[in-house]
Amino acid sequence: MEILDLTAVELGERIRKREVSAAEAVEAVYDAFRERNRNLNAYAAFEIDPARTAAQAAQTLLDGGGASALAGVPVGVKDNISVKNCLTTCASRILQGYRAPFDATAVRKLRGAGAVPAGTLNMDEFAMGSTSETSCYGAVRNPWNVGHVPGGSSGGAAAAVAARECFCALGSDTGGSVRQPASYCGVTGFKPSYGRVSRYGLVAYGSSLDQIGPIARDVRDCAALMDVIAGADPFDATSRTFPDAGFLDALNGDIRGLRVGVPEECFGDGAEEDVKACVQEFLDELRRAGAELVSISLPFVRYAVPTYYILATAEASSNLSRFDGVKYGYRTEHYHTLEELYVRTRSEGFGKEVQKRILLGTFVLSSGYYDAYYNKALKMKQLIVDGFAEAFGRCDVMALPVSPTTAPKLGESLSDPLKMYLSDVFTVPANLAGLPGLSVPCGFDRNGLPVGAQLLGAVGADALVLNAGHAYQLATDWHTRKPEICRPPLGGDVAERQRGEAVENA
Ligand code: GLN
């Protein structure tokens, strides 16, 4: 068995037994990157020297008896999470060449547990998107079919985990960016309750919505990563420690009597038949494991997308004002005045989607429209929070699709951005209400593309959600499926054939 077929927790066990060294693990990931990145473009960069140094530090910790579950395990990091002295560019020209002068808290905690930050994962520019096509490094491909997108914005993380180009990864989720790419790539992704993981060192998109979350092959790996990265941090005033602890320990797989709410709005015309059928099977499996299905209604769900795109863009317009050509990264070569420096730098440095969102966000915050848009969206957000609180009176967790469709073809989404925004309908509600959300693979559509099911919990019920997902994975094997592109030696022939088919079908 190739070492990259191991889950992160399995690798951790082998490392503790001295069957594999931290250095061997990091070299395996680096080899996969060098040999195969051209197939999927999942990595934005891979700086091997700092990864080797981190592996050495991990081995020293291990040799001294430091035995956390992930000690010695390489973890890929999305390109918007700061890793000290490494490129952290948000897949944007405006941050080209920028190296973070410090570690994000989540990364610092990884190192503390002996895990090894290794490789920078490709993404949508500034995490704005659902397809990982807006990156300045070029589009990421879906490992199940390279003619399709991997989802986004953490598409590089999901693709790399699915294609066995890394063991597990940290992504970020503002409106679904961990859960949706996990679903499109057939892997497991978890967005924690808002505040559960420090945002310090995560380049801000929509600060009231952003959370760092794990993308991995199964729930156990996600729980192991959560055990390391969760907790209050003095550098992020919105972070907190919730009373429960020990996510891995909480995975007993027992969901007898668990009340699973099934929101009727999420199984209507809005979702593809194959998606609904797979998620229905997912529900049946939970019932067989002892859960009780309860029909519920979330009538506010149809307002979630407009509410989200007003709040997220408003916050983005403010957060991205710091990229002005003075303090970070790219600066235009053609300017005479200060204003020209700002305008040209931002026009040349930001891509189209990011510029569109800055304009939209600036508009909804402008004095004449603030009440009509921004304030109204804030009120709607509160109604969504209240609506979920009420619904969680009748159930313990909720189950729904992650996305109404499976992965679209490359190029298809950006040509119809409104449709792309609307496809976030099942993921953005959790961000607006700060809920924990898990995406688990639950089957394939008729074209062989993965389908994901989503579990949501009340704020703080992260362990309950993870355990429900774990119970499902104990009973099924969708999370163990492996795309054909992983076939040795390089998967290049598979990529070549699928590219040809994509052109033929276009
Ligand atoms: N697709 C959503 C957006 O474009 C979510 C992105 C995210 O979660 N970062 O904003």
XYZ file of C-alpha atoms and ligand atoms in Angstrom:
516
model
C 0.000 0.000 0.000
C 1.284 3.434 -0.907
C 1.852 5.574 2.185
C -0.402 8.284 0.726
C -3.334 5.864 0.906
C -3.213 6.080 4.703
C -5.546 8.462 6.495
C -3.893 11.124 8.648
C -4.745 9.256 11.864
C -3.407 5.964 10.450
C -0.203 7.702 9.362
C 0.107 9.228 12.852
C -0.113 5.717 14.364
C 2.601 4.384 12.029
C 4.818 7.334 12.854
C 4.408 6.762 16.589
C 5.304 3.100 16.071
C 8.434 4.254 14.200
C 7.331 2.445 11.029
C 7.434 5.726 9.094
C 9.404 8.868 9.946
C 8.091 12.439 9.796
C 10.708 13.114 7.106
C 9.506 10.186 4.951
C 5.929 11.396 5.220
C 6.765 14.905 4.070
C 8.912 13.601 1.178
C 6.003 11.410 0.044
C 3.719 14.446 -0.191
C 6.397 16.479 -1.943
C 6.991 13.693 -4.487
C 3.248 13.544 -5.185
C 3.251 17.299 -5.724
C 6.198 17.203 -8.128
C 4.974 14.258 -10.130
C 1.287 14.988 -10.309
C 0.487 18.650 -9.720
C 0.215 19.344 -13.425
C -2.801 17.020 -13.629
C -4.942 18.913 -11.114
C -3.093 22.139 -10.221
C -4.174 21.563 -6.610
C -1.117 23.291 -5.145
C -0.316 26.977 -5.561
C 3.227 26.336 -4.288
C 5.239 23.800 -2.334
C 8.237 25.152 -0.467
C 10.048 22.045 0.640
C 12.742 23.578 2.867
C 10.412 24.956 5.561
C 8.393 21.721 5.385
C 11.556 19.649 5.955
C 12.524 21.873 8.879
C 9.039 21.418 10.372
C 9.331 17.651 9.918
C 12.625 17.680 11.809
C 11.034 19.665 14.636
C 8.174 17.152 14.695
C 10.591 14.213 14.865
C 12.417 15.856 17.778
C 9.073 16.282 19.550
C 8.213 12.630 18.867
C 11.579 11.410 20.047
C 11.027 13.382 23.247
C 7.767 11.512 23.826
C 5.368 14.041 22.232
C 2.721 11.663 20.927
C -0.293 13.621 19.688
C -2.449 11.823 17.113
C -1.087 13.970 14.288
C 2.575 14.187 15.305
C 4.703 13.942 12.171
C 1.705 14.165 9.815
C 2.013 16.654 6.925
C -0.949 19.018 6.606
C -1.599 21.063 3.443
C -2.587 24.668 4.055
C -4.869 26.805 1.886
C -3.116 29.800 0.333
C -5.041 32.290 2.544
C -3.777 30.919 5.891
C -0.474 32.381 7.093
C 2.502 30.055 7.410
C 5.586 31.846 8.704
C 8.104 32.766 5.986
C 6.034 30.950 3.348
C 4.105 32.320 0.400
C 0.572 33.273 1.474
C -0.947 34.912 -1.579
C -4.700 34.170 -1.579
C -4.135 33.081 -5.203
C -4.062 36.777 -6.078
C -1.666 38.829 -8.144
C -1.933 41.588 -5.547
C -0.161 39.401 -2.976
C 2.343 37.925 -5.369
C 5.575 37.134 -3.581
C 4.133 37.967 -0.138
C 5.510 35.827 2.676
C 3.668 35.782 5.976
C 5.888 37.071 8.784
C 4.031 34.932 11.358
C 2.019 31.712 11.733
C -1.777 31.751 11.867
C -2.898 30.486 15.274
C -4.236 27.288 13.685
C -0.837 26.681 12.065
C 1.019 27.489 15.286
C -1.156 24.926 17.063
C -0.459 22.345 14.353
C 3.255 22.763 14.921
C 2.701 22.540 18.682
C 1.068 19.142 18.178
C 3.939 18.016 15.968
C 1.997 18.215 12.699
C 3.907 19.503 9.699
C 2.573 22.374 7.545
C 3.496 21.222 4.029
C 2.364 22.713 0.732
C 0.233 25.724 -0.163
C -3.116 24.788 -1.661
C -4.705 26.540 -4.613
C -8.052 28.330 -4.255
C -10.366 30.968 -5.680
C -8.806 34.438 -5.442
C -9.382 35.719 -1.879
C -11.732 32.752 -1.285
C -14.391 34.376 -3.444
C -15.946 31.713 -5.617
C -17.410 28.252 -5.830
C -15.159 26.670 -8.457
C -11.451 27.414 -7.814
C -11.207 28.871 -11.310
C -10.394 32.486 -10.368
C -6.906 31.714 -9.031
C -3.953 33.644 -10.470
C -2.267 30.204 -10.689
C -4.957 28.868 -13.018
C -7.978 26.640 -12.411
C -7.880 23.556 -10.195
C -9.293 20.339 -11.759
C -11.630 17.786 -10.236
C -9.785 14.473 -9.632
C -12.913 12.474 -10.576
C -13.016 14.159 -13.967
C -10.528 16.839 -14.973
C -13.096 18.444 -17.288
C -15.011 19.517 -14.166
C -14.287 21.983 -11.366
C -13.342 20.749 -7.877
C -15.664 23.287 -6.203
C -14.427 26.215 -4.202
C -13.039 28.164 -2.805
C -10.895 25.488 -1.049
C -10.824 23.456 -4.283
C -7.078 22.806 -4.157
C -7.379 21.333 -0.653
C -10.285 19.058 -1.587
C -8.698 17.942 -4.871
C -5.335 17.204 -3.237
C -6.939 15.128 -0.454
C -9.122 13.216 -2.921
C -6.224 12.506 -5.300
C -3.914 11.322 -2.514
C -1.607 14.278 -3.075
C -1.804 15.080 0.624
C -3.164 13.448 3.773
C -5.347 16.243 5.065
C -5.600 20.017 4.862
C -6.820 23.245 6.396
C -9.329 25.211 4.337
C -11.556 28.176 5.094
C -15.336 28.432 4.913
C -17.129 31.787 4.613
C -20.186 30.509 2.757
C -19.396 26.861 2.084
C -15.796 26.839 0.896
C -14.808 23.807 2.958
C -18.035 21.793 2.649
C -18.830 22.336 -1.040
C -15.424 21.410 -2.542
C -15.284 18.437 -0.149
C -18.630 17.332 -1.567
C -17.591 17.833 -5.225
C -14.370 15.855 -4.654
C -15.793 13.015 -2.537
C -13.925 13.863 0.671
C -14.948 14.984 4.170
C -14.983 18.659 5.216
C -15.979 20.375 8.438
C -16.866 23.992 9.183
C -16.743 24.496 12.956
C -19.115 26.707 14.973
C -18.176 30.358 14.493
C -15.506 31.228 17.047
C -14.418 27.628 17.625
C -11.178 28.144 15.667
C -9.153 31.350 15.795
C -9.186 33.430 12.608
C -5.854 35.034 13.494
C -3.645 34.721 10.424
C -6.491 33.773 8.095
C -6.624 36.530 5.474
C -10.058 38.054 6.085
C -12.851 37.833 3.534
C -16.099 38.231 5.535
C -14.896 38.320 9.124
C -18.287 37.628 10.740
C -18.632 34.475 8.607
C -15.075 33.127 8.095
C -13.934 29.941 9.841
C -10.916 27.724 9.262
C -11.909 24.080 8.930
C -10.352 20.695 8.103
C -10.670 18.821 4.806
C -9.690 15.161 5.084
C -10.569 11.677 3.944
C -12.864 10.875 6.834
C -14.542 12.284 9.932
C -11.874 10.808 12.198
C -9.164 12.864 10.522
C -11.344 15.986 10.725
C -11.883 15.370 14.451
C -8.148 14.860 15.017
C -7.413 18.182 13.306
C -10.167 19.903 15.290
C -8.652 18.611 18.532
C -5.493 20.491 17.595
C -6.780 23.766 16.141
C -9.861 24.564 18.300
C -9.904 26.912 21.279
C -9.981 30.542 22.407
C -7.134 32.769 21.248
C -6.240 36.204 22.665
C -5.456 37.309 19.084
C -9.059 36.780 17.919
C -11.687 38.403 20.148
C -14.469 36.389 18.476
C -12.826 33.062 19.315
C -13.870 31.084 22.348
C -13.496 27.767 24.068
C -16.692 25.745 24.124
C -17.345 23.470 27.094
C -17.021 20.170 25.196
C -13.592 18.898 24.244
C -11.949 15.860 22.734
C -13.548 15.503 19.299
C -11.746 12.262 18.478
C -12.746 10.784 21.845
C -16.368 11.801 21.237
C -16.593 9.586 18.129
C -18.381 6.559 19.553
C -20.556 6.052 16.467
C -23.682 5.687 18.593
C -26.562 7.740 17.189
C -29.452 5.751 18.621
C -32.275 8.156 19.452
C -30.600 11.094 17.704
C -33.302 13.337 16.204
C -32.280 14.225 12.646
C -34.266 17.148 11.195
C -34.973 16.918 7.470
C -35.766 20.392 6.088
C -38.494 19.947 3.466
C -37.291 23.035 1.513
C -33.994 21.312 0.709
C -35.517 18.342 -1.093
C -37.740 20.230 -3.555
C -37.201 21.306 -7.174
C -33.979 23.150 -6.348
C -31.746 20.066 -6.210
C -30.795 17.581 -8.955
C -32.537 14.188 -8.857
C -29.311 12.211 -8.386
C -28.280 14.467 -5.496
C -31.641 14.052 -3.795
C -31.568 10.277 -4.295
C -28.097 9.938 -2.718
C -28.976 12.190 0.217
C -32.188 10.197 0.693
C -30.065 7.034 0.977
C -27.897 8.873 3.479
C -31.011 9.571 5.578
C -32.069 5.915 5.357
C -28.645 4.847 6.576
C -28.851 7.192 9.583
C -32.272 5.709 10.382
C -30.890 2.187 10.172
C -28.192 3.252 12.655
C -30.902 4.204 15.142
C -31.565 7.882 14.407
C -35.094 9.246 14.277
C -35.961 11.350 11.206
C -38.081 14.423 11.900
C -39.568 16.566 9.143
C -38.855 20.259 9.717
C -39.256 23.492 7.791
C -36.688 26.264 7.251
C -38.769 28.815 5.337
C -36.029 31.450 5.623
C -33.553 29.440 3.569
C -34.585 31.205 0.370
C -33.398 34.536 1.793
C -30.008 33.198 2.815
C -28.185 33.755 -0.501
C -29.119 37.453 -0.936
C -28.427 38.082 2.768
C -25.051 36.366 2.495
C -23.914 38.168 -0.664
C -24.759 41.568 0.863
C -22.974 40.918 4.157
C -19.994 39.038 2.702
C -19.299 41.650 0.017
C -19.773 44.525 2.495
C -17.203 43.006 4.821
C -14.911 42.131 1.915
C -14.929 45.717 0.618
C -13.698 46.873 4.007
C -11.247 44.001 4.592
C -9.626 44.287 1.170
C -9.001 48.032 1.461
C -5.655 47.191 3.051
C -4.285 45.953 -0.279
C -3.274 49.309 -1.720
C 0.204 48.834 -3.154
C 1.821 50.475 -0.146
C 1.922 47.793 2.523
C 1.794 44.440 0.772
C 2.724 42.608 -2.398
C 2.087 44.010 -5.834
C 2.544 47.677 -6.778
C 1.843 49.105 -10.227
C 4.805 50.452 -12.149
C 2.816 53.245 -13.765
C 1.788 56.068 -11.457
C 2.412 59.734 -10.854
C 0.057 60.532 -7.992
C -0.922 58.663 -4.864
C -4.426 58.153 -6.184
C -3.048 56.687 -9.396
C -0.898 54.328 -7.329
C -3.974 53.057 -5.482
C -6.263 52.809 -8.488
C -3.771 51.179 -10.838
C -2.412 48.768 -8.226
C -5.892 47.570 -7.308
C -7.122 47.433 -10.902
C -4.106 45.421 -12.011
C -3.707 43.366 -8.840
C -7.269 42.149 -8.204
C -9.063 39.819 -10.589
C -12.517 40.497 -12.021
C -14.581 38.562 -9.465
C -12.834 40.262 -6.540
C -13.276 43.725 -8.084
C -16.953 43.021 -8.668
C -17.435 42.094 -5.033
C -15.538 45.120 -3.728
C -17.785 47.352 -5.857
C -20.936 45.566 -4.683
C -19.852 45.743 -1.041
C -18.921 49.411 -1.257
C -22.313 50.113 -2.811
C -24.370 48.373 -0.093
C -22.426 50.261 2.569
C -22.749 53.688 0.905
C -24.731 56.270 2.859
C -27.759 56.330 0.559
C -28.169 52.541 0.450
C -26.892 51.357 3.837
C -30.361 51.014 5.349
C -31.941 49.514 2.258
C -29.315 46.781 1.866
C -26.748 46.316 4.612
C -29.029 47.008 7.568
C -31.819 44.947 6.092
C -29.430 42.039 5.543
C -28.312 42.284 9.180
C -31.959 42.022 10.267
C -32.477 39.035 7.993
C -29.391 37.411 9.474
C -30.977 37.710 12.939
C -34.191 36.119 11.648
C -32.133 33.219 10.293
C -30.365 32.827 13.660
C -33.754 32.797 15.438
C -35.274 30.442 12.869
C -32.504 27.889 13.364
C -32.755 28.187 17.169
C -36.430 27.360 16.940
C -35.871 24.451 14.541
C -33.219 22.969 16.845
C -35.941 22.721 19.478
C -37.349 19.860 17.429
C -34.161 18.086 16.347
C -30.547 17.565 17.425
C -28.907 17.784 14.000
C -30.201 18.511 10.478
C -29.434 16.634 7.271
C -29.541 18.154 3.789
C -27.550 18.210 0.554
C -24.305 20.224 0.479
C -24.976 21.579 -2.979
C -27.978 21.317 -5.317
C -25.726 19.862 -8.047
C -22.546 17.875 -8.501
C -19.392 19.537 -9.874
C -20.139 21.642 -12.979
C -17.900 21.632 -16.050
C -14.970 24.011 -16.137
C -15.988 27.432 -17.458
C -19.697 26.825 -17.035
C -20.194 28.644 -13.710
C -18.262 31.838 -14.337
C -20.343 32.453 -17.465
C -23.483 32.580 -15.285
C -22.364 34.061 -11.942
C -25.888 34.504 -10.572
C -26.523 30.788 -10.954
C -23.200 30.146 -9.239
C -24.160 32.360 -6.287
C -27.549 30.646 -6.013
C -25.855 27.248 -5.801
C -24.549 28.274 -2.353
C -28.114 28.013 -1.015
C -27.500 25.024 1.273
C -24.128 26.114 2.668
C -24.456 29.840 3.482
C -27.196 29.457 6.152
C -24.707 27.769 8.526
C -22.265 30.678 8.188
C -24.971 33.288 8.748
C -26.061 31.510 11.946
C -22.554 30.435 13.047
C -23.479 26.724 13.043
C -21.152 23.748 12.683
C -21.549 21.969 9.326
C -20.103 18.701 8.045
C -19.908 17.431 4.480
C -19.575 13.679 3.935
C -19.462 11.753 0.644
C -22.694 9.782 0.118
C -22.583 8.433 -3.437
C -22.112 9.349 -7.090
C -24.333 10.842 -9.769
C -24.951 9.147 -13.140
C -21.748 10.716 -14.520
C -19.551 9.318 -11.766
C -19.180 12.610 -9.896
C -19.359 12.544 -6.077
C -22.389 13.709 -4.084
C -22.097 15.082 -0.544
C -24.542 15.089 2.353
C -24.461 17.824 4.953
C -25.100 17.644 8.692
C -25.727 20.839 10.671
C -25.838 21.298 14.429
C -26.739 24.063 16.862
C -23.931 26.458 17.822
C -21.410 24.480 19.873
C -22.764 21.047 18.886
C -19.672 20.301 16.761
C -18.926 16.984 18.448
C -22.504 15.777 17.973
C -22.357 16.591 14.255
C -18.985 14.883 13.827
C -20.212 11.789 15.650
C -23.279 11.522 13.407
C -21.018 11.714 10.351
C -18.714 9.119 11.884
C -21.634 6.755 12.520
C -22.523 7.059 8.829
C -18.948 6.358 7.734
C -18.814 3.266 9.966
C -21.784 1.895 8.033
C -20.736 2.918 4.491
C -17.600 3.087 2.367
C -18.143 6.089 0.067
C -15.362 7.958 1.871
C -12.866 5.233 0.923
C -13.451 5.482 -2.853
C -10.499 6.612 -4.882
C -10.549 8.403 -8.235
C -9.001 6.688 -11.245
C -6.432 9.481 -11.565
C -4.661 8.064 -8.462
C -3.699 5.017 -10.501
C 0.059 4.666 -10.639
C 2.353 5.931 -11.877
C 1.167 9.504 -12.484
C -2.461 9.554 -13.567
C -1.370 11.624 -16.574
C -2.976 9.253 -19.082
C -6.294 9.460 -17.234
C -6.114 13.259 -17.149
C -5.271 13.315 -20.869
C -8.247 11.118 -21.779
C -10.711 13.065 -19.604
C -9.501 16.361 -21.079
C -10.131 14.962 -24.559
C -13.647 13.870 -23.579
C -14.356 17.318 -22.114
C -13.381 18.981 -25.394
C -15.501 16.532 -27.391
C -18.545 17.123 -25.188
C -18.167 20.904 -25.146
N -19.061 30.556 -2.760
C -19.119 31.486 -1.675
C -18.567 32.819 -2.122
O -18.182 32.903 -3.223
C -18.389 30.963 -0.474
C -16.944 31.207 -0.483
C -16.274 30.846 0.818
O -16.837 30.149 1.648
N -15.088 31.372 1.001
O -18.511 33.766 -1.406
